CSV table of C-alpha atoms in Angstrom, one decimal:
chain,number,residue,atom,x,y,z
A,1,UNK,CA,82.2,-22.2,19.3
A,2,UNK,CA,79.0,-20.3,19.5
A,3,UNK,CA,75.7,-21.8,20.0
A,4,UNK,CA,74.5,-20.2,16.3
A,5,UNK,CA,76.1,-22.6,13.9
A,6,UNK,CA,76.0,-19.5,11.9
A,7,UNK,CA,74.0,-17.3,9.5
A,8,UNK,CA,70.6,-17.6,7.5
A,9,UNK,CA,73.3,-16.7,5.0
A,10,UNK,CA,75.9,-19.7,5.9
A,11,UNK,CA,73.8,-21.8,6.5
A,12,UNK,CA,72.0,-22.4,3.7
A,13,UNK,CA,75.4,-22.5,2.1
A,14,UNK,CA,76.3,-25.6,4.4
A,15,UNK,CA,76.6,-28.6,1.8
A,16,UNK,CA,74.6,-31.6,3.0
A,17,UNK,CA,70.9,-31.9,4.1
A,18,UNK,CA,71.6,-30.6,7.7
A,19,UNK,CA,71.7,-26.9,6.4
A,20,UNK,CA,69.1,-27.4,3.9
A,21,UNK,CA,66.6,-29.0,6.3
A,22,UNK,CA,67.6,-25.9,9.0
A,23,UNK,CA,67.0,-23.1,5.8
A,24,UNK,CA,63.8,-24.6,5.0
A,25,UNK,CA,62.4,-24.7,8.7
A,26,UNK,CA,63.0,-20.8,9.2
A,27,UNK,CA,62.2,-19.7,5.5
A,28,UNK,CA,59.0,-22.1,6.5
A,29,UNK,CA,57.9,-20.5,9.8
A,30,UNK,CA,54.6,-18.6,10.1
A,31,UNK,CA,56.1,-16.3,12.6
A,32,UNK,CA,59.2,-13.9,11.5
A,33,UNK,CA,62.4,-15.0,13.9
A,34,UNK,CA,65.7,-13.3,14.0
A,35,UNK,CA,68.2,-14.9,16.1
A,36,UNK,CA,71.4,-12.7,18.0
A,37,UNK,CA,74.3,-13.8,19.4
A,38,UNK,CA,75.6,-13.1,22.8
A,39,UNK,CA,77.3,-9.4,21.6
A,40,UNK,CA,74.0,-8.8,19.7
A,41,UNK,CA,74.5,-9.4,16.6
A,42,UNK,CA,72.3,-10.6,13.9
A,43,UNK,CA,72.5,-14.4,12.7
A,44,UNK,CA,69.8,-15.8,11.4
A,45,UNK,CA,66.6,-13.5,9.8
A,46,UNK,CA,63.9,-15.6,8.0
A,47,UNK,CA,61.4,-14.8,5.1
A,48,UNK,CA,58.3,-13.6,7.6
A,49,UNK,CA,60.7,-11.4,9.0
A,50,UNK,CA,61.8,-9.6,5.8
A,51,UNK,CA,58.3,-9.9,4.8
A,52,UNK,CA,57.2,-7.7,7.6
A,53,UNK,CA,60.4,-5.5,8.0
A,54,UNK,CA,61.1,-5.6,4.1
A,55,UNK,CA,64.9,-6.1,5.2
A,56,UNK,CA,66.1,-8.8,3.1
A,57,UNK,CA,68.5,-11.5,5.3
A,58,UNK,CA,71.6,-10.4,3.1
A,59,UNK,CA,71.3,-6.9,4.9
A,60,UNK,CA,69.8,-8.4,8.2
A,61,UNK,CA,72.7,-10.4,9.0
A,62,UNK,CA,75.6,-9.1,10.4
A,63,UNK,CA,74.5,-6.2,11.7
A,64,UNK,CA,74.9,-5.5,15.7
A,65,UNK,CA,72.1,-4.2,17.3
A,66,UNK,CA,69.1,-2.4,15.5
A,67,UNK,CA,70.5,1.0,15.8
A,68,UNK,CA,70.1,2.6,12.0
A,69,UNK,CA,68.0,0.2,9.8
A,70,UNK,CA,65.6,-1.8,12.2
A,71,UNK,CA,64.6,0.7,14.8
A,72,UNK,CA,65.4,4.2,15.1
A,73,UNK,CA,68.0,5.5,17.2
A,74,UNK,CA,66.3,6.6,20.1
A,75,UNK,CA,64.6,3.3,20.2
A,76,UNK,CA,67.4,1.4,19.6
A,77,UNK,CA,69.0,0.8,22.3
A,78,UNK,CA,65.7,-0.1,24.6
A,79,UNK,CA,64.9,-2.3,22.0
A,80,UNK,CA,68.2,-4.1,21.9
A,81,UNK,CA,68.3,-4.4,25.7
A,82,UNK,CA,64.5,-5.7,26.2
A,83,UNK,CA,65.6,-8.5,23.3
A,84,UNK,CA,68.7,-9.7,25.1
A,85,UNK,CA,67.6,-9.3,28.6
A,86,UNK,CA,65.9,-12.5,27.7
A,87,UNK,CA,69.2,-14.3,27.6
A,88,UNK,CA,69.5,-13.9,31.4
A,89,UNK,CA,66.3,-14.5,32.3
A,90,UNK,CA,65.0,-17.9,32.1
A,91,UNK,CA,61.4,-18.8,30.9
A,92,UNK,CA,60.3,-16.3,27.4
A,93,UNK,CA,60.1,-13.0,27.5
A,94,UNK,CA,57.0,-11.5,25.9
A,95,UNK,CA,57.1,-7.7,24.6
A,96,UNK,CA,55.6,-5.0,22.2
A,97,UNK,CA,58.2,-3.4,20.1
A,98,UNK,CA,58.6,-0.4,17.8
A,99,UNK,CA,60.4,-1.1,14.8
A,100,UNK,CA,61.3,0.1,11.6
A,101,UNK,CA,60.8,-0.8,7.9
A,102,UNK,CA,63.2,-0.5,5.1
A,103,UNK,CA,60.5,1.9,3.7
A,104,UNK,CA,60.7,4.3,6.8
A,105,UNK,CA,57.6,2.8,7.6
A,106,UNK,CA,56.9,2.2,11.6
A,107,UNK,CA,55.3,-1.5,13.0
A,108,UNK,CA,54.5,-2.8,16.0
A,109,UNK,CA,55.3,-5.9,16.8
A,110,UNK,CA,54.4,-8.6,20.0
A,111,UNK,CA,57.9,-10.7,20.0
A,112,UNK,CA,58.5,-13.4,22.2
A,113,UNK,CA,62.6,-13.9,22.8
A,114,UNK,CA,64.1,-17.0,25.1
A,115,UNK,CA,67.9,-17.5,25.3
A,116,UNK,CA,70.1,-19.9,24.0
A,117,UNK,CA,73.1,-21.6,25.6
A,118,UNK,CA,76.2,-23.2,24.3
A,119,UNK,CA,77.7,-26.6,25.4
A,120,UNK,CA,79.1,-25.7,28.8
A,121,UNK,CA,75.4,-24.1,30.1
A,122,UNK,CA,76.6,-20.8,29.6
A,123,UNK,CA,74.5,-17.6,27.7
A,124,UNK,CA,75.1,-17.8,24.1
A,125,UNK,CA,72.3,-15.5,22.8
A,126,UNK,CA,68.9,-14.9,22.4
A,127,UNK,CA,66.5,-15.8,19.5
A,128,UNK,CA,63.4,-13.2,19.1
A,129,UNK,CA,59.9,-14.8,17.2
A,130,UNK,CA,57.6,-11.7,16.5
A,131,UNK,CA,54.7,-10.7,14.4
A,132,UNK,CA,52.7,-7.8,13.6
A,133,UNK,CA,50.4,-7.0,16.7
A,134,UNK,CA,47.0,-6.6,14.5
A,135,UNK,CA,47.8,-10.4,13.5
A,136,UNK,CA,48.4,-11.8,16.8
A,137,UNK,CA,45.3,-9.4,18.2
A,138,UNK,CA,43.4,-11.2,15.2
A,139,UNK,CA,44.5,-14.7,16.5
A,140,UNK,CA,43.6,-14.3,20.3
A,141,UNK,CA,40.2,-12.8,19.5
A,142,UNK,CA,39.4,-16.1,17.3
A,143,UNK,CA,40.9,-17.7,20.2
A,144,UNK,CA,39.0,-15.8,23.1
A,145,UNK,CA,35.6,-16.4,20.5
A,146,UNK,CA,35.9,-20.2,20.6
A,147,UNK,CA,36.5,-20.6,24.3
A,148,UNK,CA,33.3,-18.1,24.9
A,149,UNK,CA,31.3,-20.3,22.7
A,150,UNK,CA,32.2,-23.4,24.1
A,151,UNK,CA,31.7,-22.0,28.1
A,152,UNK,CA,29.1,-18.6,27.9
A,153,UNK,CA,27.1,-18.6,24.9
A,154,UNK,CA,23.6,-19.0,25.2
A,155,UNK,CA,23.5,-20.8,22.2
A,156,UNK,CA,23.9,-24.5,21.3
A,157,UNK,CA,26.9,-25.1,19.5
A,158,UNK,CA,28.5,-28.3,18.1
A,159,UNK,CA,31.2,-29.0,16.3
A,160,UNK,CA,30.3,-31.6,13.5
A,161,UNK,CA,33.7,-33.2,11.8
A,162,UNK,CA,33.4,-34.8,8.3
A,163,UNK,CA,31.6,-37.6,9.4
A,164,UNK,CA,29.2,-36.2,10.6
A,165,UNK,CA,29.9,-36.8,14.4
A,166,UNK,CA,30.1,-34.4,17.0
A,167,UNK,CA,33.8,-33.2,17.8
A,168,UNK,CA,33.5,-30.3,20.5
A,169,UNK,CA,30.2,-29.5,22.3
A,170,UNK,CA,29.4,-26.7,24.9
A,171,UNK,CA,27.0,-26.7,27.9
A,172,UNK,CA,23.9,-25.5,26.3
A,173,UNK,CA,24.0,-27.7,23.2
A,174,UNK,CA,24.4,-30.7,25.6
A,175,UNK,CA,21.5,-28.9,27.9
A,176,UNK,CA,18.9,-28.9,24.9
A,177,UNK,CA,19.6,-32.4,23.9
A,178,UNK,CA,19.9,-33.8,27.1
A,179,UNK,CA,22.9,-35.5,27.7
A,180,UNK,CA,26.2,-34.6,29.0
A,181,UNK,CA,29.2,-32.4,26.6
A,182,UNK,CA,31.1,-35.6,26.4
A,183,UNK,CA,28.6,-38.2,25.9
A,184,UNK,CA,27.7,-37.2,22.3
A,185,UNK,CA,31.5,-37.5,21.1
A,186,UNK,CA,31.9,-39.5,18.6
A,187,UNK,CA,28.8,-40.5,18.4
A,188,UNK,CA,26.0,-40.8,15.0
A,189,UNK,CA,23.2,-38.0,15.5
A,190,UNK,CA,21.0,-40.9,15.0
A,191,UNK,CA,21.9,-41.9,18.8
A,192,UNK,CA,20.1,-39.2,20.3
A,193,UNK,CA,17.6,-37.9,17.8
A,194,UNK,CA,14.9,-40.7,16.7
A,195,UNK,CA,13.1,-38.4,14.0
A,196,UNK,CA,15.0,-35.8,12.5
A,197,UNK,CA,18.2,-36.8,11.8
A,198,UNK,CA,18.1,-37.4,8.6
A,199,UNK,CA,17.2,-33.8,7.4
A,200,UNK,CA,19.7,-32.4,10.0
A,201,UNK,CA,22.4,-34.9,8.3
A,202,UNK,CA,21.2,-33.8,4.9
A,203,UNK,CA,21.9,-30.0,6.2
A,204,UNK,CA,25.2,-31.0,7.6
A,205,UNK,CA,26.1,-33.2,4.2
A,206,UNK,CA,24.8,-30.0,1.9
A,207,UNK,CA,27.2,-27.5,4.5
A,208,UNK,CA,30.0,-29.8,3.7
A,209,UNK,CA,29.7,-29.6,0.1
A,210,UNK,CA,28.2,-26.6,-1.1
A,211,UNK,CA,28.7,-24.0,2.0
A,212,UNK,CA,26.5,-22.4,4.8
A,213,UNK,CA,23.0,-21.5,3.5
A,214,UNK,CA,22.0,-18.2,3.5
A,215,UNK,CA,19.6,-17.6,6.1
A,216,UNK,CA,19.0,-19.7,10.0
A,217,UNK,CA,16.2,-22.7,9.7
A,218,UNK,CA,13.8,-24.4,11.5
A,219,UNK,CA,14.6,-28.0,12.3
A,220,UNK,CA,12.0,-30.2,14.0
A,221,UNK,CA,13.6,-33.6,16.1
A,222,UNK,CA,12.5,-35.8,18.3
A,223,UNK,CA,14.7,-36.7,20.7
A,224,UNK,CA,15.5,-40.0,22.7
A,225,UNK,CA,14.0,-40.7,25.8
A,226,UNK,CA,16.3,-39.9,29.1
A,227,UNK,CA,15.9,-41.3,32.9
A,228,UNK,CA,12.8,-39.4,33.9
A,229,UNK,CA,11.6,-38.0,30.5
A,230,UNK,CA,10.0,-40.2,27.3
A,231,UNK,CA,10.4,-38.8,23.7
A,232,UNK,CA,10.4,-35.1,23.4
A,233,UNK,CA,9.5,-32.8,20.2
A,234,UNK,CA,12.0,-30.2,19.9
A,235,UNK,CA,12.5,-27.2,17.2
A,236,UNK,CA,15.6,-26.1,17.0
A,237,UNK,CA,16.6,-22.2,14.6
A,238,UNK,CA,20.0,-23.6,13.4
A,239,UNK,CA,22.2,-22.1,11.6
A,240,UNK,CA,25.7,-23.8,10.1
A,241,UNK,CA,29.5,-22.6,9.2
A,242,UNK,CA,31.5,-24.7,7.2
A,243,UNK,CA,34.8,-25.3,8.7
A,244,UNK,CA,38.0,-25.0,6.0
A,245,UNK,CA,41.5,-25.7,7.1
A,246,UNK,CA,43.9,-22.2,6.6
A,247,UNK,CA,46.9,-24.5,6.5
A,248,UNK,CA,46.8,-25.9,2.9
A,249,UNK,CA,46.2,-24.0,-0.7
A,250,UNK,CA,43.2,-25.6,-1.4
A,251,UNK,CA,40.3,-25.2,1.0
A,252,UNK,CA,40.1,-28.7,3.0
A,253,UNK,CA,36.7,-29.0,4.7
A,254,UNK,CA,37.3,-29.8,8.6
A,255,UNK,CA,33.7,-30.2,9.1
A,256,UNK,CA,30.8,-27.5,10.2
A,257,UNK,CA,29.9,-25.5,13.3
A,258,UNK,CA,26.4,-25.9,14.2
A,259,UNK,CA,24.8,-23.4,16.2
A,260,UNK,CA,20.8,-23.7,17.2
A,261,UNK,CA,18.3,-21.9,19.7
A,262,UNK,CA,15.6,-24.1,21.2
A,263,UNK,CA,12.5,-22.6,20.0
A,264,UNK,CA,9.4,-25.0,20.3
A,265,UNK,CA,7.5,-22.6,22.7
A,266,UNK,CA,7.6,-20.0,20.5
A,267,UNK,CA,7.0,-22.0,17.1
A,268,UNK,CA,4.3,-24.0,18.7
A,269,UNK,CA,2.9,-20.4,20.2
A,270,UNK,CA,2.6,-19.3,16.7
A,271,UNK,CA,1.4,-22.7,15.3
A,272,UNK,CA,-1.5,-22.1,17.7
A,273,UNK,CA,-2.1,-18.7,17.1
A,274,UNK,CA,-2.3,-19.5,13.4
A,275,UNK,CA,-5.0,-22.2,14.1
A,276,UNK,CA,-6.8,-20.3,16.1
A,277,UNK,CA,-7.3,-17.3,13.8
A,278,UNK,CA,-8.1,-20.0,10.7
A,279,UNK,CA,-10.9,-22.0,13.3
A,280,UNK,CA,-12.6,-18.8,14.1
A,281,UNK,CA,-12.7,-17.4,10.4
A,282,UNK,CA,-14.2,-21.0,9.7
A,283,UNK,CA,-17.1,-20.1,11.7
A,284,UNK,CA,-17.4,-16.6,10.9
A,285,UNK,CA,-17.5,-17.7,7.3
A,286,UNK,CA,-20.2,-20.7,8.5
A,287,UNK,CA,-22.7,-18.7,10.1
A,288,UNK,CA,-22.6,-16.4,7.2
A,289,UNK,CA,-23.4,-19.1,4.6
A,290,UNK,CA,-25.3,-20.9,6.8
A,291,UNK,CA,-28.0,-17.9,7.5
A,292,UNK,CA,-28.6,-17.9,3.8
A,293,UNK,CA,-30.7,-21.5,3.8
A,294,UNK,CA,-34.3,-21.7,5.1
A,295,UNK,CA,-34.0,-25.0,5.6
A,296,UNK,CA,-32.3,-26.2,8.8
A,297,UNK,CA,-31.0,-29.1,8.2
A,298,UNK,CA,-29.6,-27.7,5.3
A,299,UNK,CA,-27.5,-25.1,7.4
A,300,UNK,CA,-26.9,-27.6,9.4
A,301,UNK,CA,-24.8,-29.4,7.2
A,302,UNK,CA,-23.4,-26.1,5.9
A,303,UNK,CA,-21.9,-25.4,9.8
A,304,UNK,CA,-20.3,-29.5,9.9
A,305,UNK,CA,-18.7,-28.5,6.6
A,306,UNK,CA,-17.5,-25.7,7.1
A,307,UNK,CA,-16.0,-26.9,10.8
A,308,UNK,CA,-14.1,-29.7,9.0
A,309,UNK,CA,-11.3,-28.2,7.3
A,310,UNK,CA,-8.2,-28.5,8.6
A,311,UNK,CA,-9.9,-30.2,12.1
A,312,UNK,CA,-11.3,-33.5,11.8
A,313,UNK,CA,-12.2,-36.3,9.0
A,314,UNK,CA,-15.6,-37.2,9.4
A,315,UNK,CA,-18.7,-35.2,11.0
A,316,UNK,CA,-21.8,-36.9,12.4
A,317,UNK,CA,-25.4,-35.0,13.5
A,318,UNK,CA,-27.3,-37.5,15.7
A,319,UNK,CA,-30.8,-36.3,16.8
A,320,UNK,CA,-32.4,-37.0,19.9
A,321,UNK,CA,-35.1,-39.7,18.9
A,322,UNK,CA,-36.5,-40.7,22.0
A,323,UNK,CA,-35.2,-42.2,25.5
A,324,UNK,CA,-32.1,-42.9,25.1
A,325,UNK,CA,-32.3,-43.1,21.1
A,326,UNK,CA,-30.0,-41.0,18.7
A,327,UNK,CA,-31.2,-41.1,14.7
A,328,UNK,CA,-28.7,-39.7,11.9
A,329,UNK,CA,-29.5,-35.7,11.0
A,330,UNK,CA,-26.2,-35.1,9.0
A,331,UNK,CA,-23.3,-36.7,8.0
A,332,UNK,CA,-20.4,-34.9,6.5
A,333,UNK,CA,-18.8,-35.6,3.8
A,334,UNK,CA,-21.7,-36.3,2.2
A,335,UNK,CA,-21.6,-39.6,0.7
A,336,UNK,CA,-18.5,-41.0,2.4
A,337,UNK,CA,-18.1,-44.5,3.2
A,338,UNK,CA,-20.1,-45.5,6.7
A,339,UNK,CA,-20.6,-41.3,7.4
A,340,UNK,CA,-24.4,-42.1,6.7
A,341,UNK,CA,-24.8,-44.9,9.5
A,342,UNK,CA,-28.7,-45.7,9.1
A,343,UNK,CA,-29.8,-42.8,7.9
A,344,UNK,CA,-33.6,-42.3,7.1
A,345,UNK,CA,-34.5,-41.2,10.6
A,346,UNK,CA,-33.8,-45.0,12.6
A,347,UNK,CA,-32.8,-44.8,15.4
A,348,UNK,CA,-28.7,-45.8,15.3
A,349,UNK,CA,-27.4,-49.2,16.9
A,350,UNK,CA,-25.1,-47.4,19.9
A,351,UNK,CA,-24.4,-49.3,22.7
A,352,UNK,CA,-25.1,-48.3,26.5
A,353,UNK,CA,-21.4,-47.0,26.9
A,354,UNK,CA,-21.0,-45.6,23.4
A,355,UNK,CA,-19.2,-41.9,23.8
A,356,UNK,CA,-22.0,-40.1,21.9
A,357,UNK,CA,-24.3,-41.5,24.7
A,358,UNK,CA,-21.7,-40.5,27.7
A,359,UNK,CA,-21.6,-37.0,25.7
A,360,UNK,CA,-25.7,-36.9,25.9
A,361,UNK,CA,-25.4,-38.0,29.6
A,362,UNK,CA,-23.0,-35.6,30.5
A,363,UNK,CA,-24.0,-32.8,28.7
A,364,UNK,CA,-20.6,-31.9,27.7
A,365,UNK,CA,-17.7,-33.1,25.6
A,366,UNK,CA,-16.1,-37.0,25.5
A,367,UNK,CA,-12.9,-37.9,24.0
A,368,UNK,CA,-11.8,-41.4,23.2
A,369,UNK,CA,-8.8,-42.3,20.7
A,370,UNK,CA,-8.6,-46.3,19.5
A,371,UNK,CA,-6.1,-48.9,21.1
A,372,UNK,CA,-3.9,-50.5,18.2
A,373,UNK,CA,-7.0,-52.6,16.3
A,374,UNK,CA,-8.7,-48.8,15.4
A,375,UNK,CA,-10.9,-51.0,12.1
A,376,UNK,CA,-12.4,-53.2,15.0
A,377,UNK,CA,-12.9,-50.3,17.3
A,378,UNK,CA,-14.2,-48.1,14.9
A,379,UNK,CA,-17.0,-50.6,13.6
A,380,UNK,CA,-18.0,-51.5,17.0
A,381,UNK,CA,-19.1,-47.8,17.3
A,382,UNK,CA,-20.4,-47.8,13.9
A,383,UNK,CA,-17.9,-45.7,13.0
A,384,UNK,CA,-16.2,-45.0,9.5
A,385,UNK,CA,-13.4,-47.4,8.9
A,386,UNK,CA,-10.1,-46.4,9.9
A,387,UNK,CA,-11.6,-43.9,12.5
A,388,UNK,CA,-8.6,-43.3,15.7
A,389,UNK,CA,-9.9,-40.6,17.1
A,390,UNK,CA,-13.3,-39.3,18.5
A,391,UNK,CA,-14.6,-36.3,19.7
A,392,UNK,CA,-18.6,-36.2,21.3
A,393,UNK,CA,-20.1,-33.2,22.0
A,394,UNK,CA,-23.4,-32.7,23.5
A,395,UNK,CA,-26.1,-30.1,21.3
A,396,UNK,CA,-27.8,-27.7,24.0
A,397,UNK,CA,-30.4,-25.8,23.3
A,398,UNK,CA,-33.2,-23.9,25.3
A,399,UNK,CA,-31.8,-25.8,28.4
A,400,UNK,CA,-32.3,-29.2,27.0
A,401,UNK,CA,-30.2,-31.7,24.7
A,402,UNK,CA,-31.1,-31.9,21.3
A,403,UNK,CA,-28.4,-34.1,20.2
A,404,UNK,CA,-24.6,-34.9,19.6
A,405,UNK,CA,-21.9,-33.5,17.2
A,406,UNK,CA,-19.2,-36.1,16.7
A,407,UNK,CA,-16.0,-35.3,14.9
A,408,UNK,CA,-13.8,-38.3,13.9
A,409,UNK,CA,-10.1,-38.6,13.5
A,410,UNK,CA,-7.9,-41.3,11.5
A,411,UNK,CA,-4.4,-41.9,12.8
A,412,UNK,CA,-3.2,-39.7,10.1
A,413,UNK,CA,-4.0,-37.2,12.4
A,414,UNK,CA,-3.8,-36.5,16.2
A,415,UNK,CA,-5.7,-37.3,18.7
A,416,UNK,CA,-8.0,-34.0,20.0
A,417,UNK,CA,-6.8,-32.2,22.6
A,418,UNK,CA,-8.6,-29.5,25.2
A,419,UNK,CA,-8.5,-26.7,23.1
A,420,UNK,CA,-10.2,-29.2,20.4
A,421,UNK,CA,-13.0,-29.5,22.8
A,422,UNK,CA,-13.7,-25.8,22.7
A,423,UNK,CA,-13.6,-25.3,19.8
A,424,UNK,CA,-16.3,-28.1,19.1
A,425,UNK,CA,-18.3,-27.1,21.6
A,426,UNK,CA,-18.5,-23.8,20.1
A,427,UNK,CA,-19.2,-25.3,16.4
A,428,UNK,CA,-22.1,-27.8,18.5
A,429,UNK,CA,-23.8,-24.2,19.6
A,430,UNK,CA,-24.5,-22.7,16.4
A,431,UNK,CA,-25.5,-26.6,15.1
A,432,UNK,CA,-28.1,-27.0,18.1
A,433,UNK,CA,-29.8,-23.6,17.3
A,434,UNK,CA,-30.0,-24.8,13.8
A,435,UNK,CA,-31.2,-28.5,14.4
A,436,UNK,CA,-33.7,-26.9,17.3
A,437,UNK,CA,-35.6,-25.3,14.7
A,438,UNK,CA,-35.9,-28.0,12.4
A,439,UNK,CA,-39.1,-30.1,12.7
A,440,UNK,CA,-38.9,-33.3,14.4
A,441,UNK,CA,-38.0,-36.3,12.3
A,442,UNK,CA,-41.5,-37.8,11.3
């Protein structure tokens, strides 16, 4: 009895569930499959088959050979021979054929045929799975994409499934966030990014349900300390895919491909660049307004003003007032809450080791930030409430100090940095020509 219990046709004329079951699973394959017996001929032909070929089974069956209808005649016989050589050979046999359609039409196909034996171990024929060589090019590109992405690509890449924990993650992803590929498995995002994860969850969750957006975005986290490393600020140009199963009618969300670039340097580059170019407008736009008051003071107060916006809280103008002695000059904003000290020309109630003293001593810049009680530190210095930060700046002019610019800092903000220093020191020039040439306080 031959191994091929018989035809597409027979078979699923075979009462009982055995041939129904067997007719379903061919009609039901993805990949067309004829099978041929040991002299050839056709016996089984399923649905993807006459789908690509356009020969229905009730033609397909029966036949010996390809010669005629399936492949032309000088083709033929190569093509038959390639098929069944397969049936001596053990393993599958993989090879591009030329075949023909009902239409005339030519296709190539990729098929891959193995051989079948009967009971007794010996060659009974040969069953051939093919499919159109575009399609199976299609499906090793997609293939050959994934692996690249998950082994070469200089990109980040993670593969999020539907809730919202990492599936799959390549080298450079795990690089950036600074763990190893299979440590984030399974894992919550919120394991390894302390600030952030809820707007990159939010992304992931609006992905999921409404699709990719249309353009890459800047996401700023702060990951987890590591061994060696504390907290680190990361941005991160991220773009997302939503992933959609191809197996079922309706589109079935698998989950989304992230895919990011670390680009702090360059976003915190331009995030200088931008403050730079606003700082130095600021005192372009100072020393214009301020040339337009006779009175010092007055342009004095127009400079601290101006050098406020978008750098500090609080500006203070103490005047050299004797040894050792500072008196108010300016206070900006005018009118805010402890800005005005004493006022009236006293001399203010600093300590020996208060900064704006060290500043005067030094003849430069000090910077000093509060510990965690900033109201008692702040008063101590007679300081605005609330005051974290402080920045003391010495006011040279003609070779001599003439007092101390002191920009203050809440912990809304901050604390100032070098390049802060500059540019106060470059603010405290222009406000130490101005103060020199205001008389001395009576």
């Amino acid at each position: 009895m031959s191994a091929f219990a018989g035809s597409a046709r027979d078979t699923a004329s075979v009462p009982g569930a055995d041939g129904d079951l067997l007719a379903a699973l061919l009609d039901g394959m993805d990949a067309a499959l004829c099978a041929l017996d040991a002299d050839g001929t056709v016996t089984h032909w399923n649905r993807e088959a006459e789908r690509i070929l356009g020969w229905p089974a009730a033609e397909a069956v029966g036949r010996r050979g390809f010669d005629g209808w399936a492949a032309r005649s000088a083709d033929a016989g190569e093509t038959l021979a390639r098929v069944m050589a397969a049936m001596r050979t053990p393993g599958r046999q993989v090879h591009e054929l030329a075949l023909l359609r009902k239409d005339g039409g030519r296709v190539l196909v990729r098929s891959q045929s193995a051989g079948v034996r009967d009971a007794d171990g010996r060659p009974a024929g040969v069953y051939c799975a093919f499919s159109e060589v575009h399609a199976q090019i299609d499906l090793e590109r997609s293939i050959a994409l994934s692996e690249a992405l998950f082994d070469d690509a200089p990109w980040g890449v993670v593969l999020i499934d539907a809730d919202l924990r990492p599936a799959v993650v390549n080298g450079c992803a795990a690089k950036a966030i600074g763990t190893g590929r299979t440590a984030l498995l399974g894992r919550p995002l919120g394991d390894v990014v302390v600030r952030g994860a809820e707007e990159l969850e939010g992304a992931l969750q609006h992905v999921l349900a409404e699709g990719a957006p249309p353009a890459p975005a800047d996401l700023w986290v702060t990951l987890a300390a590591t061994p060696g490393s504390g907290e680190r600020r990361r941005c991160w140009r991220s773009g997302f895919v939503r992933l959609s199963s191809p197996m079922t009618e309706e589109p079935v969300p698998l989950g989304v491909a992230w895919l990011f670039q670390d680009v702090t340097e360059e976003r915190l580059a331009a995030r200088e660049a931008d403050r730079t170019r606003f700082r130095w407008s600021q005192l372009h736009r100072a020393g214009v307004a301020a040339a337009e008051y006779a009175d010092p003071a007055e342009a004095v107060a127009v400079l601290l003003d101006f050098a406020l916006a978008g750098f500090a809280d609080h500006g203070l103008v103490d005047r050299v007032a004797g040894d050792r002695r500072l008196s108010r000059a300016v206070a900006s904003p005018a009118g805010a809450p402890g800005a005005d000290g004493l006022g009236g020309g006293f001399p203010q109630p600093y300590g020996p080791e208060h900064p704006a003293l060290q500043a005067w001593d030094r003849a430069g810049s000090v910077r000093v930030d509060a510990g965690r009680d900033a109201d008692g530190w702040a008063a101590a210095r007679h300081w605005p409430a609330g005051t974290a930060h402080a920045l003391c700046t010495a006011l040279r002019s003609r070779g001599r100090t003439v007092g101390v610019l002191t920009f203050l800092r809440t912990a809304a903000r901050g604390p100032f940095d070098r390049q802060d220093a500059v540019y106060a020191e470059t603010v405290a020039a222009r406000v130490a020509a101005a103060l020199d040439a205001a008389p001395p306080p009576a």
